[in-house]
Coordinates of C-alpha atoms in Angstrom, one line a residue:
M1404 CA -140.4 26.0 112.0
R1405 CA -139.7 29.3 110.1
I1406 CA -136.4 30.9 110.8
K1407 CA -135.4 34.4 111.7
I1408 CA -131.8 35.2 112.5
C1409 CA -130.5 38.6 113.7
L1410 CA -126.9 39.8 113.9
S1411 CA -125.8 43.2 115.2
L1412 CA -122.4 44.9 115.0
R1413 CA -121.9 47.9 117.2
S1414 CA -119.1 50.3 116.6
F1415 CA -117.8 53.8 117.3
S1416 CA -117.2 55.8 114.1
H1417 CA -116.0 59.2 113.2
T1418 CA -114.0 59.5 110.0
F1419 CA -113.2 57.0 107.3
S1420 CA -113.0 56.9 103.6
P1421 CA -114.9 54.3 101.5
L1422 CA -112.6 51.5 100.6
P1423 CA -112.4 50.0 97.1
Y1424 CA -114.1 46.7 98.1
H1425 CA -116.1 46.4 94.9
S1426 CA -115.2 43.4 92.7
L1427 CA -114.4 45.4 89.6
D1428 CA -112.8 48.8 89.4
L1429 CA -112.8 50.4 85.9
T1430 CA -111.2 53.7 86.9
M1431 CA -107.8 54.5 85.3
P1432 CA -104.9 54.6 87.7
A1433 CA -103.2 57.9 88.4
L1434 CA -99.6 58.4 87.3
T1435 CA -98.5 58.5 91.0
D1436 CA -100.2 55.2 91.7
K1437 CA -98.0 52.2 92.3
I1438 CA -98.3 49.1 90.1
F1439 CA -97.7 45.6 91.5
L1440 CA -95.4 43.4 89.4
P1441 CA -95.1 39.8 90.3
I1442 CA -91.3 39.6 89.7
S1443 CA -88.3 39.1 91.9
I1444 CA -85.4 41.4 92.6
F1445 CA -83.2 39.2 90.3
I1446 CA -85.6 39.8 87.4
L1447 CA -85.6 43.5 88.2
N1448 CA -81.8 43.6 88.1
V1449 CA -81.8 41.8 84.7
V1450 CA -84.3 44.3 83.3
L1451 CA -82.3 47.2 84.7
A1452 CA -79.1 45.8 83.2
A1453 CA -80.9 45.6 79.8
F1454 CA -82.1 49.1 80.3
K1455 CA -78.6 50.4 81.0
F1456 CA -77.2 48.5 78.0
V1457 CA -79.8 49.9 75.6
L1458 CA -79.4 53.4 77.0
A1459 CA -75.6 53.3 76.8
S1460 CA -75.9 52.1 73.2
A1461 CA -78.2 55.0 72.3
V1462 CA -75.8 57.5 73.9
G1463 CA -73.0 55.9 71.8
A1464 CA -75.2 56.2 68.7
C1465 CA -75.7 59.9 69.4
F1466 CA -72.0 60.5 69.6
A1467 CA -71.5 58.5 66.4
I1468 CA -73.8 60.9 64.6
Y1469 CA -71.8 63.8 66.1
A1470 CA -68.6 62.2 64.9
M1471 CA -70.0 61.9 61.4
R1472 CA -71.1 65.5 61.2
G1473 CA -68.5 67.1 63.5
C1474 CA -64.9 68.2 63.1
E1475 CA -61.7 66.1 63.3
Y1476 CA -61.9 66.0 67.1
A1477 CA -65.4 64.7 67.1
K1478 CA -64.6 61.0 66.9
S1479 CA -62.1 61.3 69.7
V1480 CA -64.8 62.7 72.0
G1481 CA -66.8 59.5 71.6
W1482 CA -63.7 57.3 72.2
I1483 CA -62.7 59.3 75.3
R1484 CA -66.3 58.9 76.6
S1485 CA -66.0 55.1 76.6
S1486 CA -62.6 55.2 78.4
G1487 CA -63.9 56.1 81.8
Y1488 CA -64.5 59.0 84.1
R1489 CA -60.8 59.6 84.9
D1490 CA -59.8 60.0 81.2
M1491 CA -62.9 62.2 80.5
I1492 CA -62.0 64.5 83.5
T1493 CA -58.3 64.8 82.7
T1494 CA -58.9 65.2 78.9
S1495 CA -61.6 67.9 79.5
Y1496 CA -59.2 69.8 81.8
N1497 CA -56.3 69.7 79.4
T1498 CA -58.5 70.5 76.4
F1499 CA -60.0 73.6 78.0
K1500 CA -56.5 75.0 78.4
R1501 CA -55.8 74.7 74.7
K1502 CA -56.8 77.6 72.5
D1503 CA -56.5 75.7 69.2
V1504 CA -59.4 73.3 70.0
P1505 CA -62.9 74.6 68.9
G1506 CA -65.3 75.6 71.7
S1507 CA -67.9 73.2 70.4
V1508 CA -65.5 70.3 71.1
K1509 CA -64.9 71.5 74.6
W1510 CA -68.7 71.6 75.3
A1511 CA -69.1 68.2 73.6
L1512 CA -66.7 66.8 76.2
I1513 CA -68.7 68.3 79.1
V1514 CA -71.9 66.9 77.6
A1515 CA -70.3 63.5 77.1
F1516 CA -69.3 63.5 80.8
I1517 CA -72.8 64.5 82.0
V1518 CA -74.7 62.1 79.7
T1519 CA -72.4 59.2 80.6
L1520 CA -72.9 59.9 84.3
V1521 CA -76.7 60.1 84.0
A1522 CA -76.8 56.9 81.8
N1523 CA -74.7 55.0 84.3
F1524 CA -76.8 56.0 87.4
L1525 CA -80.3 56.2 85.9
D1526 CA -81.0 52.6 86.6
K1527 CA -80.0 53.1 90.3
G1528 CA -82.5 55.9 90.5
I1529 CA -85.2 53.7 89.1
A1530 CA -84.3 50.9 91.5
S1531 CA -84.6 53.3 94.5
L1532 CA -88.3 53.9 93.5
V1533 CA -89.1 50.2 93.6
D1534 CA -90.5 48.7 96.8
P1535 CA -90.9 45.0 97.7
S1536 CA -94.5 44.2 98.2
F1537 CA -97.0 41.4 98.6
R1538 CA -100.5 40.8 97.2
P1539 CA -103.0 37.9 97.4
G1540 CA -103.1 35.6 94.5
H1541 CA -106.1 33.8 93.0
P1542 CA -108.5 33.1 95.9
I1543 CA -110.4 30.0 96.9
Q1544 CA -113.3 29.9 99.2
D1545 CA -112.9 28.4 102.7
V1546 CA -115.3 28.3 105.7
V1547 CA -113.7 28.9 109.1
V1548 CA -115.7 27.8 112.1
S1549 CA -114.3 29.3 115.4
P1550 CA -115.5 28.3 118.8
Q1551 CA -116.6 31.3 121.0
A1552 CA -117.2 31.9 124.7
P1553 CA -120.6 33.4 125.5
Y1554 CA -120.6 36.7 127.5
D1555 CA -123.3 39.2 128.2
G1556 CA -125.6 38.2 125.3
S1557 CA -122.6 38.2 123.0
F1558 CA -119.3 36.4 122.6
F1559 CA -116.3 37.2 124.7
G1560 CA -113.4 39.1 123.1
W1561 CA -115.3 40.8 120.2
S1562 CA -114.1 44.3 121.1
F1563 CA -111.9 46.3 118.8
V1564 CA -110.7 49.9 118.5
V1565 CA -111.0 52.1 115.5
P1566 CA -107.8 54.2 115.3
T1567 CA -107.8 57.9 115.0
N1568 CA -108.5 58.9 111.4
G1569 CA -109.0 55.2 110.8
S1570 CA -111.7 53.4 108.8
V1571 CA -114.6 51.5 110.3
V1572 CA -114.7 49.2 107.3
D1573 CA -111.0 48.6 107.7
T1574 CA -111.6 47.8 111.4
M1575 CA -114.5 45.5 110.5
K1576 CA -112.1 43.6 108.1
Q1577 CA -109.5 43.4 110.8
A1578 CA -112.0 42.1 113.3
L1579 CA -113.1 39.4 110.9
N1580 CA -109.5 38.4 110.4
S1581 CA -108.5 38.6 114.1
P1582 CA -107.5 35.5 116.1
I1583 CA -110.9 35.5 117.8
A1584 CA -112.6 35.0 114.3
N1585 CA -109.9 33.0 112.6
P1586 CA -107.7 31.4 115.4
S1587 CA -105.6 29.1 113.1
P1588 CA -105.0 30.7 109.7
E1589 CA -102.8 28.8 107.3
D1590 CA -99.3 30.2 106.9
G1591 CA -98.6 32.0 103.7
Y1592 CA -102.3 32.8 103.0
V1593 CA -104.4 36.0 103.4
Y1594 CA -108.0 35.8 104.3
S1595 CA -110.8 38.3 103.5
P1596 CA -114.6 37.8 104.0
V1597 CA -116.5 36.9 100.8
I1598 CA -118.5 39.9 99.5
S1599 CA -121.0 39.8 96.6
E1600 CA -123.6 41.9 95.0
Y1601 CA -127.2 42.0 96.2
T1602 CA -130.6 42.6 94.8
P1603 CA -132.7 45.3 96.6
V1604 CA -136.2 44.3 97.6
C1605 CA -137.3 47.8 98.9
T1606 CA -135.3 51.0 98.7
D1607 CA -137.8 53.5 100.2
F1608 CA -139.2 53.2 103.7
G1609 CA -142.0 54.9 105.6
F1610 CA -141.0 56.7 108.8
G1611 CA -142.6 57.2 112.1
F1612 CA -141.5 58.9 115.4
Q1613 CA -143.0 58.1 118.8
N1614 CA -145.8 56.2 117.1
E1615 CA -146.7 59.1 114.9
T1616 CA -146.4 58.3 111.1
L1617 CA -144.6 61.1 109.2
R1618 CA -144.0 59.4 105.9
N1619 CA -145.6 56.4 104.2
G1620 CA -142.9 55.8 101.5
T1621 CA -143.7 53.1 99.0
G1622 CA -145.5 51.0 101.5
C1623 CA -143.1 48.0 101.6
M1624 CA -141.2 48.9 104.7
M1625 CA -141.9 51.0 107.8
L1626 CA -139.3 52.4 110.2
D1627 CA -140.5 53.5 113.7
I1628 CA -138.1 55.3 116.0
S1629 CA -138.9 55.8 119.7
F1630 CA -137.5 56.6 123.1
L1631 CA -138.9 53.9 125.3
S1632 CA -139.4 56.1 128.4
W1633 CA -141.5 58.6 126.6
S1634 CA -145.1 57.7 126.3
N1635 CA -146.8 61.1 126.4
G1636 CA -148.3 62.1 123.1
P1637 CA -149.4 62.5 120.5
P1638 CA -146.5 64.8 119.3
I1639 CA -147.1 68.2 117.8
K1640 CA -145.5 68.1 114.3
T1641 CA -144.7 70.8 111.8
E1642 CA -143.8 69.9 108.2
R1643 CA -141.1 72.4 107.2
S1644 CA -140.7 70.9 103.7
P1645 CA -141.3 67.6 102.0
N1646 CA -139.6 64.8 104.1
R1647 CA -138.6 67.4 106.7
W1648 CA -140.4 67.8 110.1
S1649 CA -140.1 69.4 113.5
I1650 CA -141.6 67.5 116.4
T1651 CA -142.5 68.7 120.0
M1652 CA -143.7 66.5 122.8
G1653 CA -144.3 67.2 126.5
P1654 CA -144.4 67.9 129.3
D1655 CA -143.5 64.5 130.7
R1656 CA -140.7 62.8 132.7
P1657 CA -139.2 60.1 130.6
G1658 CA -138.7 57.4 133.3
P1659 CA -137.7 57.8 136.9
D1660 CA -134.2 59.1 136.5
D1661 CA -133.1 58.7 132.9
S1662 CA -132.7 61.3 130.1
I1663 CA -132.7 60.5 126.5
T1664 CA -128.9 60.7 126.4
E1665 CA -128.7 57.8 128.8
Q1666 CA -131.2 55.5 127.1
P1667 CA -130.9 53.8 123.7
V1668 CA -132.4 55.0 120.5
S1669 CA -134.8 52.2 119.7
G1670 CA -136.3 51.3 116.3
Q1671 CA -138.6 48.7 114.8
L1672 CA -138.7 47.8 111.1
S1673 CA -141.9 46.3 109.7
F1674 CA -141.9 44.6 106.3
W1675 CA -144.7 43.8 103.8
D1676 CA -144.5 41.5 100.8
P1677 CA -143.9 44.0 97.9
S1678 CA -146.0 41.7 95.6
S1679 CA -149.1 41.8 97.8
L1680 CA -148.6 44.8 100.1
S1681 CA -150.9 43.2 102.6
S1682 CA -152.3 45.3 105.4
N1683 CA -150.4 43.4 108.1
A1684 CA -146.6 43.3 108.4
S1685 CA -145.4 39.8 107.5
R1686 CA -142.0 40.3 109.2
F1687 CA -140.5 42.8 111.7
F1688 CA -137.6 43.1 114.1
S1689 CA -136.4 45.7 116.6
F1690 CA -132.9 47.2 117.1
A1691 CA -131.2 49.8 119.3
D1692 CA -127.9 51.5 119.7
H1693 CA -127.3 50.0 123.2
N1694 CA -125.9 53.0 125.1
H1695 CA -124.2 51.1 127.9
H1696 CA -121.9 53.9 129.0
R1697 CA -124.7 56.2 130.2
D1698 CA -122.6 59.3 129.5
F1699 CA -123.8 62.7 128.2
H1700 CA -121.0 63.3 125.7
M1701 CA -120.7 60.1 123.6
Y1702 CA -118.5 60.1 120.5
P1703 CA -120.0 58.6 117.4
R1704 CA -121.0 55.0 117.5
T1705 CA -122.3 52.9 114.6
T1706 CA -124.6 50.0 115.3
I1707 CA -125.1 47.6 112.4
T1708 CA -127.9 45.1 112.7
K1709 CA -128.3 42.2 110.2
C1710 CA -131.3 39.9 110.1
I1711 CA -131.9 36.9 107.9
H1712 CA -135.7 36.5 107.6
D1713 CA -137.8 33.4 107.4
N1714 CA -138.0 33.7 103.6
S1715 CA -134.2 34.1 103.3
D1716 CA -134.4 37.9 102.7
I1717 CA -131.7 39.9 104.5
T1718 CA -132.0 43.3 106.1
V1719 CA -129.2 45.5 107.3
V1720 CA -129.7 48.5 109.4
A1721 CA -126.8 50.9 110.1
M1722 CA -127.4 53.5 112.8
T1723 CA -124.8 56.1 113.9
T1724 CA -125.5 58.0 117.1
T1725 CA -123.7 60.7 119.1
R1726 CA -124.8 62.6 122.2
F1727 CA -124.1 65.9 123.9
L1728 CA -125.4 68.1 126.8
A1729 CA -125.8 71.9 126.8
R1730 CA -127.6 74.7 128.6
V1731 CA -130.3 76.0 126.4
D1732 CA -128.8 79.5 126.4
E1733 CA -125.4 78.0 125.4
Y1734 CA -126.8 75.6 122.7
D1735 CA -125.3 77.6 119.8
S1736 CA -121.7 77.6 121.1
V1737 CA -121.7 74.0 122.4
A1738 CA -123.3 72.6 119.2
A1739 CA -121.0 74.7 117.0
N1740 CA -117.9 73.3 118.9
Y1741 CA -119.2 69.7 118.7
F1742 CA -120.3 69.8 115.0
S1743 CA -118.3 71.3 112.2
T1744 CA -121.4 71.4 110.1
Y1745 CA -123.5 73.3 112.6
H1746 CA -124.2 76.3 110.4
S1747 CA -124.7 74.3 107.1
D1748 CA -126.9 71.5 108.5
D1749 CA -130.4 72.9 109.2
L1750 CA -131.2 70.0 111.6
L1751 CA -128.6 71.5 114.0
S1752 CA -129.2 75.2 113.5
T1753 CA -133.0 75.0 113.6
M1754 CA -133.0 73.1 116.9
K1755 CA -132.0 76.4 118.6
E1756 CA -135.3 78.0 117.6
T1757 CA -137.3 74.8 118.5
I1758 CA -136.0 74.4 122.1
T1759 CA -136.3 78.1 122.9
T1760 CA -139.8 78.9 121.5
K1761 CA -141.8 75.7 121.5
T1762 CA -141.4 74.4 125.0
I1763 CA -144.8 73.2 126.3
P1764 CA -145.3 74.4 129.9
A1765 CA -145.9 71.9 132.7
Q1766 CA -148.9 71.6 134.9
P1767 CA -148.7 73.6 138.2
G1768 CA -146.3 71.8 140.7
Q1769 CA -144.7 69.7 138.0
Q1770 CA -141.2 69.9 136.5
S1771 CA -141.2 70.7 132.7
H1772 CA -139.7 68.1 130.4
N1773 CA -140.1 68.5 126.6
L1774 CA -138.9 66.3 123.7
M1775 CA -138.0 68.1 120.6
A1776 CA -136.9 66.5 117.2
E1777 CA -135.7 67.8 113.9
I1778 CA -136.1 65.0 111.3
R1779 CA -135.1 64.5 107.6
V1780 CA -135.9 61.4 105.5
A1781 CA -134.8 60.6 102.0
N1782 CA -135.3 57.1 100.3
S1783 CA -133.9 54.6 102.8
T1784 CA -131.9 57.1 105.0
A1785 CA -133.2 59.1 107.9
E1786 CA -131.5 61.7 110.1
A1787 CA -132.7 63.3 113.3
L1788 CA -131.5 65.5 116.1
V1789 CA -133.6 64.8 119.2
C1790 CA -133.3 67.0 122.3
E1791 CA -134.9 66.7 125.7
V1792 CA -135.3 70.1 127.4
I1793 CA -135.2 69.8 131.2
E1794 CA -136.2 72.6 133.6
T1795 CA -133.7 72.7 136.5
S1796 CA -132.9 75.1 139.3
F1797 CA -129.8 76.4 137.5
G1798 CA -131.5 76.9 134.1
D1799 CA -132.9 74.8 131.3
L1800 CA -130.7 72.0 130.0
S1801 CA -130.9 70.4 126.5
A1802 CA -129.8 66.7 126.4
C1803 CA -129.5 65.8 122.7
V1804 CA -128.8 62.9 120.5
F1805 CA -128.1 63.0 116.8
F1806 CA -128.6 59.9 114.7
T1807 CA -128.6 58.8 111.1
I1808 CA -130.0 55.5 109.9
T1809 CA -129.6 53.6 106.6
V1810 CA -131.6 50.5 105.8
H1811 CA -131.0 47.8 103.1
W1812 CA -133.6 45.1 102.4
F1813 CA -132.3 42.7 99.8
K1814 CA -132.0 39.2 98.4
Q1815 CA -128.6 37.5 98.2
P1816 CA -127.8 33.8 97.8
V1817 CA -126.0 31.8 100.4
H1818 CA -122.7 31.0 98.8
N1819 CA -121.6 28.0 101.0
D1820 CA -123.4 24.8 101.7
I1821 CA -122.0 24.5 105.3
I1822 CA -123.5 27.9 106.3
L1823 CA -126.7 27.1 104.5
V1824 CA -127.2 23.9 106.5
V1825 CA -126.5 25.7 109.8
I1826 CA -129.0 28.5 108.9
E1827 CA -131.7 26.0 108.0
K1828 CA -131.4 24.1 111.3
I1829 CA -131.2 27.1 113.8
G1830 CA -134.2 28.7 115.3
M1831 CA -134.5 32.3 116.6
I1832 CA -131.2 33.6 118.2
P1833 CA -130.4 36.8 120.1
D1834 CA -128.7 39.8 118.6
Y1835 CA -125.0 39.5 118.1
H1836 CA -122.7 42.5 119.0
M1837 CA -119.2 43.4 117.8
V1838 CA -117.9 46.4 119.6
L1839 CA -115.5 48.8 117.8
E1840 CA -114.6 51.8 120.0
Y1841 CA -113.3 55.0 118.4
F1842 CA -110.9 57.4 120.0
P1843 CA -111.7 61.0 119.0
E1844 CA -109.5 63.1 116.7
F1845 CA -107.6 65.9 118.3
T1846 CA -106.5 69.2 116.8
K1847 CA -103.0 70.8 117.0
D1848 CA -103.9 72.6 120.2
D1849 CA -105.0 69.2 121.8
S1850 CA -108.7 70.1 121.7
I1851 CA -111.2 67.6 120.3
A1852 CA -111.9 68.1 116.6
P1853 CA -115.5 68.8 115.7
I1854 CA -117.7 66.2 114.0
S1855 CA -119.2 66.4 110.5
T1856 CA -122.8 65.2 110.3
K1857 CA -122.4 64.8 106.5
K1858 CA -119.4 62.5 107.2
L1859 CA -121.4 60.5 109.7
R1860 CA -124.2 60.1 107.1
D1861 CA -121.8 59.1 104.3
D1862 CA -120.0 56.7 106.7
T1863 CA -123.3 55.1 107.7
V1864 CA -124.3 54.5 104.1
V1865 CA -120.9 52.9 103.2
V1866 CA -120.9 50.7 106.3
A1867 CA -124.5 49.5 105.6
D1868 CA -123.5 48.7 102.0
Y1869 CA -120.3 46.8 103.1
M1870 CA -122.3 44.7 105.6
A1871 CA -124.9 44.0 103.0
R1872 CA -122.2 42.7 100.6
I1873 CA -120.9 40.4 103.3
G1874 CA -124.4 39.1 103.8
S1875 CA -124.5 35.5 105.0
S1876 CA -120.8 35.1 104.7
F1877 CA -120.6 36.1 108.4
F1878 CA -122.9 34.1 110.6
A1879 CA -123.1 33.6 114.4
D1880 CA -124.5 30.4 115.9
F1881 CA -125.4 31.1 119.6
N1882 CA -126.8 27.7 120.1
E1883 CA -123.4 26.0 119.5
H1884 CA -121.3 29.0 120.5
K1885 CA -119.6 29.3 117.1
V1886 CA -119.0 31.8 114.4
Y1887 CA -119.0 30.9 110.7
I1888 CA -117.1 33.1 108.3
L1889 CA -116.8 32.4 104.6
Y1890 CA -113.4 33.7 103.4
D1891 CA -111.6 34.2 100.1
K1892 CA -108.3 32.5 100.9
A1893 CA -105.5 33.5 98.7
E1894 CA -101.8 32.6 98.7
I1895 CA -99.5 35.6 99.3
E1896 CA -97.7 36.5 96.2
A1897 CA -94.4 38.3 96.5
G1898 CA -93.5 41.0 94.0
L1899 CA -92.5 44.7 93.5
E1900 CA -94.4 47.9 93.5
I1901 CA -93.3 50.7 91.1
P1902 CA -94.9 54.0 90.4
L1903 CA -96.8 54.1 87.1
W1904 CA -95.0 57.1 85.8
V1905 CA -91.6 55.4 86.3
L1906 CA -92.9 52.4 84.3
I1907 CA -94.1 54.7 81.5
A1908 CA -90.9 56.8 81.5
A1909 CA -88.5 53.8 81.6
G1910 CA -90.4 52.0 78.8
T1911 CA -90.4 55.2 76.7
I1912 CA -86.7 55.7 77.2
M1913 CA -85.9 52.1 76.3
L1914 CA -88.1 52.2 73.1
V1915 CA -86.5 55.5 72.0
S1916 CA -83.1 54.2 72.8
V1917 CA -83.5 51.0 70.7
C1918 CA -84.8 53.0 67.8
V1919 CA -81.9 55.5 67.9
W1920 CA -79.4 52.8 68.3
Q1921 CA -80.6 50.6 65.5
L1922 CA -81.3 53.5 63.1
T1923 CA -77.8 54.8 63.7
Q1924 CA -76.3 51.3 63.0
W1925 CA -78.2 51.2 59.7
L1926 CA -77.9 54.7 58.5
V1927 CA -74.5 55.8 59.8
G1928 CA -72.5 52.6 60.1
P1929 CA -68.8 52.0 60.6
P1930 CA -66.3 53.5 61.2
H1931 CA -68.4 56.2 63.1
T1932 CA -70.3 53.5 65.1
S1933 CA -67.2 51.4 65.8
S1934 CA -64.7 51.6 68.7
L1935 CA -61.1 52.3 68.1
Y1936 CA -60.3 48.6 68.8
S1937 CA -62.7 47.6 66.0
I1938 CA -61.2 50.1 63.6
I1939 CA -57.7 48.8 64.2
R1940 CA -58.8 45.2 63.7
T1941 CA -60.6 46.1 60.5
R1942 CA -57.6 48.0 59.1
L1943 CA -55.2 45.2 59.9
A1944 CA -57.5 42.7 58.1
E1945 CA -57.6 45.0 55.1
T1946 CA -53.9 45.6 55.0
S1947 CA -52.8 42.0 55.5
G1948 CA -55.5 40.5 53.4
T1949 CA -56.0 37.7 56.0
P1950 CA -58.6 37.3 58.7
V1951 CA -57.8 38.9 62.1
P1952 CA -59.1 37.3 65.3
R1953 CA -61.6 39.2 67.4
L1954 CA -59.3 39.0 70.4
M1955 CA -55.9 40.4 69.2
R1956 CA -52.5 40.0 70.9
F1957 CA -51.1 43.3 72.0
K1958 CA -47.5 44.5 72.8
L1959 CA -46.2 47.9 73.8
P1960 CA -45.8 50.5 72.6
L1961 CA -48.7 49.8 70.1
M1962 CA -48.3 46.4 68.4
F1963 CA -51.4 44.3 67.5
E1964 CA -50.8 40.8 66.2
D1965 CA -47.1 41.6 65.7
V1966 CA -47.9 44.6 63.6
N1967 CA -46.5 47.9 64.8
L1968 CA -49.0 50.7 64.3
L1969 CA -46.5 53.5 65.0
P1970 CA -43.8 54.6 62.5
D1971 CA -40.3 53.8 63.7
Q1972 CA -39.6 57.5 64.1
V1973 CA -42.5 57.9 66.5
E1974 CA -41.5 54.8 68.4
N1975 CA -37.9 56.2 68.8
L1976 CA -39.4 59.5 69.8
L1977 CA -41.3 57.8 72.7
D1978 CA -38.0 56.6 74.1
E1979 CA -36.3 60.0 74.0
T1980 CA -36.5 62.3 76.9
E1981 CA -34.6 65.5 76.0
T1982 CA -34.2 65.6 72.2
L1983 CA -36.9 66.7 69.8
P1984 CA -37.7 64.9 66.5
D1985 CA -35.5 65.9 63.6
E1986 CA -36.6 68.3 60.9
T1987 CA -36.2 65.9 58.1
G1988 CA -39.9 65.9 57.4
T1989 CA -40.3 62.2 58.1
L1990 CA -42.9 62.8 60.8
P1991 CA -46.2 64.3 60.1
E1992 CA -46.4 68.0 60.8
D1993 CA -49.3 67.8 63.3
I1994 CA -47.4 65.2 65.4
K1995 CA -44.2 67.3 65.4
S1996 CA -46.1 70.5 66.3
E1997 CA -47.9 68.7 69.1
W1998 CA -44.7 67.3 70.5
V1999 CA -43.0 70.7 70.4
Q2000 CA -45.9 72.3 72.3
D2001 CA -45.9 69.5 75.0
K2002 CA -42.1 69.8 75.3
E2003 CA -42.2 73.6 75.8
K2004 CA -44.9 73.2 78.5

């Protein structure tokens, strides 16, 4: 027995942006994009500590260069910088009151304070821009088989809501990861349906409306659209341009009580073998948008129908529909409020002329009903606005439906043996429906935002492409009441996200800092690159002629390794409180002068 399997996903759709679901993305990331790093907070702190160390060393190297080229106060500026914020503040305050200190030294103290402050807190600023994050690791394929409860030709519980401004593709992914699809996911893993590339079989279809052929295409596939209650014809067609038509039918009553806004848009696809292009269709299937709500104003709904043919080819049809009702004399205002692209889309704007000038009068004693259509077809995408004009006692009404359809006929291998075995043993099964209902978007004044037909068309193309990439990875078995989904299962990997510009800036700062630090050590060298402690140790070693330990013993007032660094006169002076040093000339003049100034103050 040859096999034909049909799956249909039905969803409301308004706005979404295409997701990057392709397997390879060669676009360069923007500077504001965040980069995932698989490291822990501990590793980040180690890196930031190294960053702070290198930056502080570079700052010290800059002040060493200043000490080499500056005045006699220059070296003290670098030493005071390393003594802490309190000493820097008090020294800067006292130095600014002295008139004998050059202005360049005073500004150097301010710069030292600011640079030290920035260097000490820059790593904290970088840490504040880092966010903990997770991503899936290397995936493995896993088939999940979930039991389902049959309900109304479908399975119970497959109803999901597309959030306002949400993505239909995102909602489809969430549906295929929901408890109804994957009831017992393994902890610590993330699941995503397997997607893969496909090979198109036919990319250009013929098109017919109400059994009237408008376009033959390449002859490998024919799409016929019809409203089942309308049988009066043939239609009167006007070709406005290549692949663009206006259609008028009537007068007729489409069924006992139904208008086209209350019945589904129905379609049938016929397929021919592209190698033989035989005169009879070798395969075909029907689809519809299944308007169960029977309402006049229906917000956009996307119906995705997937069929696996008896020769293992796969066809995906994505159809987006939306409906509205308006008096003929108010069509302009109603359509302009409902569609943001009313004036730019000729399907919408031309319909006003069609419904007011091409109504076919009814026979005497009959009520006038006319079916009007504005149709546009390109490659494997078709768009149409179809309106039924109804003559009533309170004026002519136009009940309209806009739809856009995208078709993919392609070949794609079945990637899992379990699903392949199930497909081979199952016969014909009914359509399968997943319902994704969309809540309309509202403006700031709480009115419903208008719809873009261009957005609906683009959304339909993207949804059809995503479903084609899923292919046989999603399969419903109505005989056994099961759903088979082939997932990429990946362990969740913890890490950190950091903006790309921060990575570049931090890396550049570290590289420049290391270069400045090492070049200064090489070209400038001691004593300008040394601390006061290192200078004292070096001088003691040179004076005594013996090695001095790195860690020296210290005694007050200034004695290292039992060597007093202050002359006896200065040491005695430190103990005096009221007397000044004598005038014998045993003290250096600069020390005596400074002591006199401090004493006078």
